XYZ file of C-alpha atoms in Angstrom:
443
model
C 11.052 13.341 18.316
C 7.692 12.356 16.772
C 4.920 14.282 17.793
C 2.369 11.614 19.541
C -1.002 10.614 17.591
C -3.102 11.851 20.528
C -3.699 15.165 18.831
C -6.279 13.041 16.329
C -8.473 11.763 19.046
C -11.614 13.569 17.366
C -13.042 12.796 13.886
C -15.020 14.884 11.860
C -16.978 13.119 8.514
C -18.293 14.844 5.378
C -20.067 13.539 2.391
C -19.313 14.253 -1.224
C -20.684 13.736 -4.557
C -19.079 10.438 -6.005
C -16.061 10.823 -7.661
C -13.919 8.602 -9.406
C -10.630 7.754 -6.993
C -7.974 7.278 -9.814
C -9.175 10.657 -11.572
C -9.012 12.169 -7.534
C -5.626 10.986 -7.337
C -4.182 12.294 -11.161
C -4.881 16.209 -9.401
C -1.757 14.741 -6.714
C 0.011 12.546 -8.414
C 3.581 14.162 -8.381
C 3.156 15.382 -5.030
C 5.276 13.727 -2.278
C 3.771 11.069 -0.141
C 0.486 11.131 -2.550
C -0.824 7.788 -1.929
C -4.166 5.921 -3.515
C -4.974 2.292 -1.500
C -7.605 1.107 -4.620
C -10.319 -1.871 -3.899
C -11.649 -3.840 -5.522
C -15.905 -4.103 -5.828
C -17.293 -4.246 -2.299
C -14.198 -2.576 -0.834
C -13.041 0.870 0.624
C -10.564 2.851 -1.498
C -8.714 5.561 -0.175
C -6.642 8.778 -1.193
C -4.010 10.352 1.269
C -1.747 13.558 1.241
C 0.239 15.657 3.278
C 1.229 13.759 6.221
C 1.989 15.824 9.313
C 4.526 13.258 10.440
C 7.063 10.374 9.411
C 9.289 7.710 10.612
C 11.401 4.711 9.430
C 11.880 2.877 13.086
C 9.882 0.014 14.191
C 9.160 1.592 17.482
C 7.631 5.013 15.418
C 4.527 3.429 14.638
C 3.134 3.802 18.006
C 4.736 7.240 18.736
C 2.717 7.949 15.134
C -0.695 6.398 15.925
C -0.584 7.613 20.042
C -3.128 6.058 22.049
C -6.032 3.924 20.811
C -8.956 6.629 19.135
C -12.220 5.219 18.677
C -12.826 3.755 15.288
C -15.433 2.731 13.278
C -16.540 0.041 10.651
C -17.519 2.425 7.577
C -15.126 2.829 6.488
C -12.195 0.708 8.087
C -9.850 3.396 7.815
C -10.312 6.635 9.028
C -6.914 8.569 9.286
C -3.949 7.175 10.458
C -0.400 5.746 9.043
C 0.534 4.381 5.646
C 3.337 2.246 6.083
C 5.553 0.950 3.381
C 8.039 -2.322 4.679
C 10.460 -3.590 1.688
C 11.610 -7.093 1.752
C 15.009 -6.699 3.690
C 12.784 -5.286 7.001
C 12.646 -8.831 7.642
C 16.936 -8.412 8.322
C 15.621 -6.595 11.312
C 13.523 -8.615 12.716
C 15.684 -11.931 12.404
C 19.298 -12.130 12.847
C 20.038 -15.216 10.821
C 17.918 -13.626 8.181
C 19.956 -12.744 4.882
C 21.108 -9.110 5.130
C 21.366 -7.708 1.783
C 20.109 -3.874 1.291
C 18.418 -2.427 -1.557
C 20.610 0.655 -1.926
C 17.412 2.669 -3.804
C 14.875 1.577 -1.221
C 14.370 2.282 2.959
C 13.610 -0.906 4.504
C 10.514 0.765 6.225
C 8.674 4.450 5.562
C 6.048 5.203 7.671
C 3.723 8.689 7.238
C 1.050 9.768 9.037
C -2.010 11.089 7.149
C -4.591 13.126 9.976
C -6.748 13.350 6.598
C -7.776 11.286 4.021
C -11.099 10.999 1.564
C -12.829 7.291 1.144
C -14.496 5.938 -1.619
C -16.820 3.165 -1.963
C -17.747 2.546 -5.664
C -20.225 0.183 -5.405
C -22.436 2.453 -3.421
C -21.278 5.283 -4.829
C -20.172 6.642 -1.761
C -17.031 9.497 -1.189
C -16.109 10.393 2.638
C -13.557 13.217 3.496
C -12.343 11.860 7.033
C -10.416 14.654 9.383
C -9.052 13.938 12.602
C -7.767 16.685 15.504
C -7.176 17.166 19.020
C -11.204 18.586 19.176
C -14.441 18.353 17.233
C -13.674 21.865 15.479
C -10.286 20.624 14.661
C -10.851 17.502 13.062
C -13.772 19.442 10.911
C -11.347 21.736 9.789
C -9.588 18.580 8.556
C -12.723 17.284 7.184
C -12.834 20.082 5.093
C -9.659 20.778 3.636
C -9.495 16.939 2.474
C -12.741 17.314 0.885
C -11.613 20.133 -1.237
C -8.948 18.081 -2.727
C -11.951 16.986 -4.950
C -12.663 20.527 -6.216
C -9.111 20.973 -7.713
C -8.926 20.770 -11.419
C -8.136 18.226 -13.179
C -4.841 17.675 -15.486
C -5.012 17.162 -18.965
C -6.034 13.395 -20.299
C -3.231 11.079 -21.073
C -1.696 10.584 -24.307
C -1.874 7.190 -25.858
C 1.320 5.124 -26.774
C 3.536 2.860 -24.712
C 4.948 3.538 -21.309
C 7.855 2.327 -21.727
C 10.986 3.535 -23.250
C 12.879 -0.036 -22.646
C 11.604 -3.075 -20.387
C 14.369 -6.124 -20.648
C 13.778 -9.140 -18.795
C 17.193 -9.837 -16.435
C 16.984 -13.412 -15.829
C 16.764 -15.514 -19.447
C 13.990 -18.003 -19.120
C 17.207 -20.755 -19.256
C 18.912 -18.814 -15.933
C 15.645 -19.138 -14.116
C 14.715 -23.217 -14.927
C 18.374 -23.619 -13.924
C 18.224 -22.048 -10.645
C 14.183 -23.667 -9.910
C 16.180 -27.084 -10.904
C 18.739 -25.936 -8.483
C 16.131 -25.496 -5.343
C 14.029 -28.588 -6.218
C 17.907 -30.330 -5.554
C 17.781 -28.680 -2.059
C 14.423 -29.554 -1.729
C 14.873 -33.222 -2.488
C 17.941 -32.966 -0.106
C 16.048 -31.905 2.482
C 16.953 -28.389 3.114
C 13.351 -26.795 2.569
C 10.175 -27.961 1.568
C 9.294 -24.957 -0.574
C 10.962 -21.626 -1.982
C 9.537 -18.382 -3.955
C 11.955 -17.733 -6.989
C 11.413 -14.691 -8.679
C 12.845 -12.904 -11.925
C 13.009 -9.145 -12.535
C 11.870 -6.980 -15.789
C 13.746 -3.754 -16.026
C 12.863 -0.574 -17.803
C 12.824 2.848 -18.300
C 9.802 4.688 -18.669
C 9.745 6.933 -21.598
C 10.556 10.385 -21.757
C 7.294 12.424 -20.021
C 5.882 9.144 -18.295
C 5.339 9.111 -15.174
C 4.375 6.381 -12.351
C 1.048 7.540 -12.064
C 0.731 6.733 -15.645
C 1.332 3.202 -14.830
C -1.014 3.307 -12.036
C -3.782 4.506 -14.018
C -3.291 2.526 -17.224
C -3.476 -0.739 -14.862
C -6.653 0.206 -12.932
C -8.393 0.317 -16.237
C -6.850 -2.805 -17.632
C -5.978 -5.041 -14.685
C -8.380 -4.217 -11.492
C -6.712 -5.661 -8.642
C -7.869 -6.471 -5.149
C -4.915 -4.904 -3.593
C -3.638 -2.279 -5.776
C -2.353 1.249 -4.678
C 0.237 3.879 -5.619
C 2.740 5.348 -3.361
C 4.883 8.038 -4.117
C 8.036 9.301 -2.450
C 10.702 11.818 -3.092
C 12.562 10.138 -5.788
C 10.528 6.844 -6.156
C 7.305 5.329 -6.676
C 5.585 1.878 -5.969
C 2.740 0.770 -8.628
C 1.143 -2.462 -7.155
C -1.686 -4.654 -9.109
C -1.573 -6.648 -6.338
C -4.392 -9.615 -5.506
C -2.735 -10.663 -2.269
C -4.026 -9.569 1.258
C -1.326 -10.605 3.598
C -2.948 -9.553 7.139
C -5.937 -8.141 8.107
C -6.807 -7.012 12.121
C -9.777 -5.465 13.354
C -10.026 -5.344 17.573
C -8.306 -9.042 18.240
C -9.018 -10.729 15.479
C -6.291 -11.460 12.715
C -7.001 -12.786 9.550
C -4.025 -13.674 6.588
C -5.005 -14.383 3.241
C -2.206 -16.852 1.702
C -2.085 -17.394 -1.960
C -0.456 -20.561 -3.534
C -1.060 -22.485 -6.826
C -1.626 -20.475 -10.147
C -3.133 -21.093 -14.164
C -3.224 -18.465 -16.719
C -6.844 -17.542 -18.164
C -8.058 -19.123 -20.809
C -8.571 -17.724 -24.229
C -12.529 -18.845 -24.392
C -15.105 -19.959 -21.722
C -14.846 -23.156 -22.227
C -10.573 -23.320 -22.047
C -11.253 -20.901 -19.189
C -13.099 -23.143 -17.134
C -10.643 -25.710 -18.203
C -7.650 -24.377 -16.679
C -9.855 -23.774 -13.055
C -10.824 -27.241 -13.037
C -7.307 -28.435 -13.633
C -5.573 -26.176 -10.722
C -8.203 -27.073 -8.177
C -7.590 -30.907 -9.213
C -3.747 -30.234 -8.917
C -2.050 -32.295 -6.254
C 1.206 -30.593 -6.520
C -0.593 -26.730 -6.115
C -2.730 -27.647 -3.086
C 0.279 -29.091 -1.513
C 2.141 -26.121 -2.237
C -0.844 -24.003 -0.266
C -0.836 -26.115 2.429
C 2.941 -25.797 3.677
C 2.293 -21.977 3.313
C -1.023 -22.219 5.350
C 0.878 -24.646 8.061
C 3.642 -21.725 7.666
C 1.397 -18.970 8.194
C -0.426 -20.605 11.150
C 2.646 -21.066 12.858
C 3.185 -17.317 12.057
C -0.089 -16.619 14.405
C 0.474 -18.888 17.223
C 3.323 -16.633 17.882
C 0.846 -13.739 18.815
C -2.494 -15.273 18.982
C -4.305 -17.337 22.214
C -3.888 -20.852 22.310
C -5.578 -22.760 20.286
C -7.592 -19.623 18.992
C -5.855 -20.916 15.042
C -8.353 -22.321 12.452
C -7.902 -22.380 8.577
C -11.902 -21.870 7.345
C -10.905 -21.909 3.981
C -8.486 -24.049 2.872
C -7.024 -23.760 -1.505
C -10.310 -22.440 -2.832
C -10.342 -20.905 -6.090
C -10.239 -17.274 -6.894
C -10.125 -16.014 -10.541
C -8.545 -12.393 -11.320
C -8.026 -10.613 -14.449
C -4.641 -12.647 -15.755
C -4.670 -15.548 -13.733
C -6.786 -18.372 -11.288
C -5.533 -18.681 -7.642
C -5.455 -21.297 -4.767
C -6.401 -19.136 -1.853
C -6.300 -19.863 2.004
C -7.759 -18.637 4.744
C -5.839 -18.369 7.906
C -7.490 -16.435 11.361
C -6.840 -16.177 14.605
C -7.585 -14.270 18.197
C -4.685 -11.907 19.619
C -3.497 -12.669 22.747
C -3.902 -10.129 25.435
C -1.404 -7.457 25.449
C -0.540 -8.385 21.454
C -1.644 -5.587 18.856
C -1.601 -5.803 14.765
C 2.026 -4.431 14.772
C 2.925 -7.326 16.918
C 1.024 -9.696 14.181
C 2.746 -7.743 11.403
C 5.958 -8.354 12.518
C 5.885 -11.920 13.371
C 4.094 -13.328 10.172
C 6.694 -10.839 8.069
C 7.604 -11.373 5.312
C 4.687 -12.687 4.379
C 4.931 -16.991 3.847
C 3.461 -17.209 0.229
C 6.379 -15.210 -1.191
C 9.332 -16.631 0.997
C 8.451 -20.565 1.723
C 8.881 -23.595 4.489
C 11.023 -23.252 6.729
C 10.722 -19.253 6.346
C 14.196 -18.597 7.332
C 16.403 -21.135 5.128
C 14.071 -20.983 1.980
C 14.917 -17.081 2.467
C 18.335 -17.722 2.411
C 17.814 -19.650 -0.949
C 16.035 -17.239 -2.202
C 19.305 -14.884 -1.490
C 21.331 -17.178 -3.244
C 19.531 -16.846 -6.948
C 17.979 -13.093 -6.338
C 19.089 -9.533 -5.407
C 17.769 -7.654 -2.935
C 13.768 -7.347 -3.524
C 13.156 -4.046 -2.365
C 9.616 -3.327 -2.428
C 9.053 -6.525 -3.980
C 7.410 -8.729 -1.805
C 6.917 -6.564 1.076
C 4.171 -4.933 2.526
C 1.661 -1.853 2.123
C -0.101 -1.453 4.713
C -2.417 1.011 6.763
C -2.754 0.952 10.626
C -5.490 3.158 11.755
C -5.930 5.259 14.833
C -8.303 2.511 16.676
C -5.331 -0.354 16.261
C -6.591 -1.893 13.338
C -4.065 -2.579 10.199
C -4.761 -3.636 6.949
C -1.604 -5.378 4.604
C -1.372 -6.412 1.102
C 1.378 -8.257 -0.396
C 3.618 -6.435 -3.069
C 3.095 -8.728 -5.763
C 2.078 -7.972 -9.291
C 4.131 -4.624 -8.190
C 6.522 -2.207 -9.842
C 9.257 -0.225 -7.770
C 10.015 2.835 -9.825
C 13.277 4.962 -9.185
C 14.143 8.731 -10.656
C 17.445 10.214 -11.535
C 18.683 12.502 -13.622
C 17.889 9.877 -17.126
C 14.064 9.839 -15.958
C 12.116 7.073 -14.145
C 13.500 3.707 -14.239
C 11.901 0.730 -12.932
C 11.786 -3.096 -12.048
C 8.928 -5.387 -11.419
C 9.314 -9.233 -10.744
C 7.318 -12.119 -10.276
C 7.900 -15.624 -9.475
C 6.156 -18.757 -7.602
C 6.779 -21.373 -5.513
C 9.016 -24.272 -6.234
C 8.509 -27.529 -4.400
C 9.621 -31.270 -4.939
C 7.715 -31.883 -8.059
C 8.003 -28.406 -9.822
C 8.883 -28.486 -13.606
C 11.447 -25.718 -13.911
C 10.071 -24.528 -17.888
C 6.390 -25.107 -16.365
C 7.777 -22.316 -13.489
C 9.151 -20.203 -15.708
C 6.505 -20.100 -17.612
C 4.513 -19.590 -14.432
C 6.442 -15.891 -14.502
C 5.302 -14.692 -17.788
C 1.932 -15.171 -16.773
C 2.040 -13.791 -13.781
C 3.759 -10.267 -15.190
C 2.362 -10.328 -18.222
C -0.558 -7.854 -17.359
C 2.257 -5.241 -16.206
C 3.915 -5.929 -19.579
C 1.228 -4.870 -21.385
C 0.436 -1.659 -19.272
C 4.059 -0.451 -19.987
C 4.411 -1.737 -23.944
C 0.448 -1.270 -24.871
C -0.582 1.393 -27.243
C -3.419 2.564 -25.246
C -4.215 6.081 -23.299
């Protein structure tokens, strides 16, 4: 039986000197259930170990977190449970949802950390965070989480590529064949919209190691959303820009993203490509069925008529790529909490489509299970709030006996008027930045 969260009523907080969080992390790396959640500028990052308990139910997360603790806005997250929910948790939730299994991958892990250290590197800032059933108990805490700091650091990385092999597994051909394929249904009237994906698989090479991923891509490819998660026997690397739900007290906040251009090579071509997604017809539409999606989602858990969209397909420009982003938000209804959101917005609408349930079933028809892939990392503190990204721009990583292999996909959504080479296409932009991490020549 789990042990009830109860026992980390009490937090204790201790300052430290600012360190970096990816160098904190390195020390850990290898260690089981090492995890780093790593903002972007203006954001908390955090680094976990040693969780006193786990689960994989649905109903552990509240035997984890125990009754609501008092919380607190800085930072967000002050001890509590690291979930990680793969794609096929959704099999759970919904009958008539396809029910294929990852064999490599749990459909839900859940660990509870009563420790963690925060960073905030735009102030500067590093918090060890203990929790306990009393004051002198969570200090304790406190303090053994901010010794993590004072451990020594392993040697620098070598430079060279990642990767021992990296093959994409859908041709560029397969893939415009099966977006031709769903724009069919579409025009038949099955769906409206569906996220097709490809996969790149790999094998790191020989002395690589997930963290070495990790690391190479916070240098190169600072994401909103990233964070490393390690397991016994796998990893997850996400570069992820996506937040799919945010809850603090009762209000609920999703962040869908629809509608994508690659960078531009100058300024000017840059700007260009902006101009020409914001003026695209075809992309906005796409974000809108995912916002109407989403707020459909939220009306499942949220007060009447408490709904709004206050930003509707604004642009957002990351390192590879330009984004349509929405804005979705609601208010909880009484006796709801952010699990209860979780579940009934997952998987998140950007990555599955309109209706949720049949374009999922498409997507089962052209794809293998996704695994991580289009799940969820999340954190779900002590006080009931819960923080979510979407695994996209994300890297499941496997070991056995050869070494680490690995797969990472992407994809986008395909709607009436999609151009199945213009999708494709879409892909290599959109995993091109975790191409380069695992092929580039650099430490």
């Amino acid at each position: 039986m789990l042990a009830a969260g109860g026992h980390c009523a009490c937090v204790a907080r201790l300052e430290a000197p600012w360190t970096d969080p990816v160098a904190a992390l390195a020390r850990f790396a290898d260690e089981p259930y090492a995890a780093l959640l790593l903002s972007g500028r203006g954001g908390w990052s955090y680094l976990l170990r040693q969780p006193d308990a786990v689960g994989s139910a649905i109903e552990d997360l509240s035997g984890l977190l125990g009754p609501p603790a008092a919380g607190a806005d800085d930072p967000p997250f002050q001890a509590g449970v690291l979930g990680l929910a793969a794609y096929e948790l959704s099999a759970r939730l919904e009958p008539t949802a396809p029910q294929g299994r990852d064999p490599d991958w749990p459909d839900l892990t859940l660990a509870r950390y009563p420790a963690l250290v925060a960073f905030h590197i735009d102030r500067r800032r590093v918090v060890a965070i203990g929790r306990g059933a009393d004051a002198a108990a969570a200090e304790t805490r406190a303090r053994v989480a901010r010794s993590w700091l004072d451990a020594p650091p392993p040697a620098p990385p070598a430079d060279g590529p990642l990767a021992r092999t990296v093959d994409v597994s859908t041709p560029p051909a397969r893939h415009a064949a099966a977006v031709a394929h769903t724009v069919a249904r579409i025009a038949a009237g099955e769906i409206f919209q569906a996220n097709l994906a490809r996969p790149w698989r790999g094998r790191l090479a020989a002395g690589r190691t997930p963290f070495d991923l990790f690391r190479r891509l916070a240098r190169t490819s600072p994401a909103s959303y990233a964070a490393y998660l390690r397991l016994p026997g796998r990893a997850v690397v996400s570069n992820s820009p996506e937040r799919f739900l945010s809850v603090r007290g009762d209000h609920v906040e999703t962040w869908p993203i629809k509608g994508t251009r690659p960078r531009g090579s100058d300024p000017a071509g840059d700007e260009a490509l902006a101009r020409e997604l914001l003026a695209s017809a075809k992309d906005r539409a796409e974000n809108l069925m995912i916002v109407d999606l989403m707020r459909n989602d939220l009306a499942r858990v949220c007060a009447p008529g408490s709904v709004e969209v206050p930003e509707l397909a604004a642009l957002r420009t990351y390192a590879n790529v330009h984004h349509l982003v929405s804005r979705v938000r609601g208010r909880l209804a009484a006796g709801r909490s952010a699990w209860d959101a979780f579940l009934a917005a997952f998987p998140p609408g950007s990555i599955t489509g309109a209706p949720k349930l049949q374009a999922m079933k498409v997507i089962a028809d052209h794809e293998p299970p996704r695994g991580p892939y289009c799940g969820s990392l999340f954190w779900a503190g002590l006080d009931g709030a819960l923080e979510a990204s979407v695994l996209i721009r994300t890297v499941a990583l496997v070991e056995d006996p050869a070494g680490w292999r690995f797969e990472a996909r992407a994809g986008g959504g395909i709607v009436a008027d999609s151009d199945p080479q213009a999708e494709t296409a879409e892909t290599e932009h959109k995993i091109s930045a975790i191409l380069a991490a695992l092929e580039g020549e650099g430490p």
